C-alpha positions as a printed Julia matrix, in Angstrom:
166×3 Matrix{Float64}:
  20.66  102.09  211.02
  20.03  100.04  207.95
  18.77   96.46  208.29
  21.08   93.47  207.97
  21.59   91.97  204.52
  18.91   89.44  203.56
  20.87   86.42  202.25
  17.66   84.84  200.92
  17.6    87.51  198.17
  19.87   86.97  195.19
  21.45   89.08  192.49
  19.34   89.43  189.35
  20.98   89.96  185.98
  18.25   90.66  183.44
  18.54   90.11  179.71
  15.79   89.62  177.17
  18.07   86.98  175.62
  17.84   84.83  178.78
  15.89   81.66  177.94
  13.86   82.14  181.13
  12.48   85.53  180.05
   8.7    85.62  179.71
   7.41   87.48  176.64
   3.84   88.75  176.58
   1.84   89.83  173.55
  -0.64   92.48  174.61
  -2.64   94.87  172.43
  -0.22   94.42  169.53
   2.86   95.13  171.68
   5.45   92.63  172.94
   6.68   92.94  176.52
   9.63   91.13  178.1
   9.34   90.68  181.86
  12.97   91.48  182.75
  12.7    91.84  186.53
   9.54   90.74  188.28
   7.99   91.7   191.56
   8.76   88.2   192.77
  12.47   88.95  192.31
  12.28   92.3   194.14
   9.99   91.3   197.01
   7.33   93.48  195.37
   9.42   96.66  195.36
   9.34   97.19  191.57
   9.25   95.47  188.21
  11.13   96.23  184.98
   9.59   95.49  181.59
  11.14   95.98  178.15
   8.47   97.07  175.72
   8.55   96.78  171.95
   5.81   98.87  170.44
   4.98   98.82  166.72
   4.42  102.06  164.83
   1.07  103.45  165.95
   0.9   101.02  168.91
   0.28  101.74  172.55
  -2.26  101.13  175.31
  -5.64  102.83  175.77
  -5.96  105.65  178.31
  -5.65  104.38  181.88
  -4.44  105.25  185.35
  -3.13  103.4   188.38
  -2.09  104.15  191.93
   1.61  103.42  191.44
   4.52  105.23  189.82
   5.49  104.29  186.27
   8.74  105.38  184.61
   9.64  104.9   180.94
  13.04  105.25  179.28
  12.8   105.39  175.49
  15.61  103.33  173.94
  14.66  103.58  170.25
  12.06  105.58  168.37
   9.76  108.33  169.54
   6.86  107.88  171.91
   4.07  110.39  172.36
   2.83  110.38  175.96
  -0.59  111.84  176.69
  -0.57  112.97  180.3
  -3.72  114.51  181.77
  -4.86  115.25  178.22
  -1.63  116.97  177.06
   0.72  115.38  174.52
   4.47  115.2   175.17
   7.06  113.76  172.75
   9.9   111.64  174.11
  12.71  110.43  171.85
  15.48  107.91  172.39
  17.38  108.67  175.59
  14.43  110.42  177.25
  12.95  109.28  180.55
   9.35  110.02  181.48
   7.85  109.55  184.95
   4.09  109.16  185.28
   2.92  110.03  188.82
   0.49  107.68  190.53
  -3.21  108.22  189.78
  -2.68  110.46  186.73
  -4.59  109.56  183.54
  -2.2   108.75  180.7
  -1.39  106.62  177.68
   1.32  106.47  175.04
   1.58  105.95  171.3
   4.55  105.12  169.08
   4.73  107.99  166.57
   8.19  107.24  165.16
   7.16  105.55  161.9
   9.08  102.42  162.95
   9.09  100.0   165.89
  10.07  101.59  169.21
  11.7   100.16  172.32
  11.52  101.35  175.88
  12.0   100.22  179.45
   9.14  100.55  181.91
   9.66  100.43  185.67
   6.66  100.29  187.98
   6.97  100.78  191.71
   5.67   98.92  193.53
   5.5    95.84  191.33
   2.28   94.3   190.04
   2.06   95.5   186.45
   4.23   92.55  185.42
   1.71   90.13  186.9
  -1.24   92.04  185.41
   0.27   91.91  181.91
   0.97   88.2   182.3
  -2.63   87.5   183.34
  -4.2    89.67  180.62
  -1.88   89.04  177.64
  -0.68   85.96  175.81
   2.72   84.34  176.35
   4.74   84.21  173.13
   8.1    82.59  172.33
  10.13   85.81  171.96
  10.52   89.16  170.24
  10.08   87.72  166.77
   7.07   85.54  167.6
   3.91   86.77  165.9
   1.04   87.76  168.13
  -1.63   85.08  168.42
  -4.42   85.2   165.85
  -7.44   85.98  167.99
 -11.08   85.87  166.93
 -13.38   88.79  167.72
 -14.77   86.76  170.64
 -11.25   86.13  171.97
 -10.36   89.82  171.65
 -13.54   90.75  173.52
 -12.67   88.2   176.22
  -9.15   89.71  176.61
 -10.59   93.22  176.88
 -13.12   92.09  179.47
 -10.42   90.25  181.43
  -8.3    93.43  181.46
 -11.27   95.42  182.79
 -12.19   92.78  185.38
  -8.61   92.37  186.69
  -7.71   96.08  186.66
  -8.96   96.8   190.22
  -6.97   93.82  191.56
  -3.84   95.5   190.15
  -4.78   99.01  191.31
  -5.55  100.13  187.74
  -8.45  101.67  185.87
  -9.04  101.69  182.12
 -10.54  105.02  181.02
């Protein structure tokens, strides 16, 4: 038997154009928090990522599943040391605990959706990055000390969000 409907949960319609969308600038990328763990009772989160040419995170791993669907451009995923190209329309699943990273190799900005299950990555990005006004907002101009502080914050908070920077 399936449980009764929970009327305290509501329908979520996500759009990056919604004025309530939170945009995060992180490591040169801009992320829109489309569906948060708060909205899914922690089941998953959905993030739209805009990654400039050459952009992407450093190698890392975490104990949750992460799935990417490339919407525009070409992303090179490095998974356990092997490179894999994924173009628009491709979906890539990263199993929990596996070392990985990605890089935009398309020569132009790329877009993709990232779903993490369970949620938490949305909160981690919000705590580590900087809130910006939208897709077209420039990233904040950070001093070397501020950049070092952001990196250290990412390292310090990683265990709280079941992640490890490699």
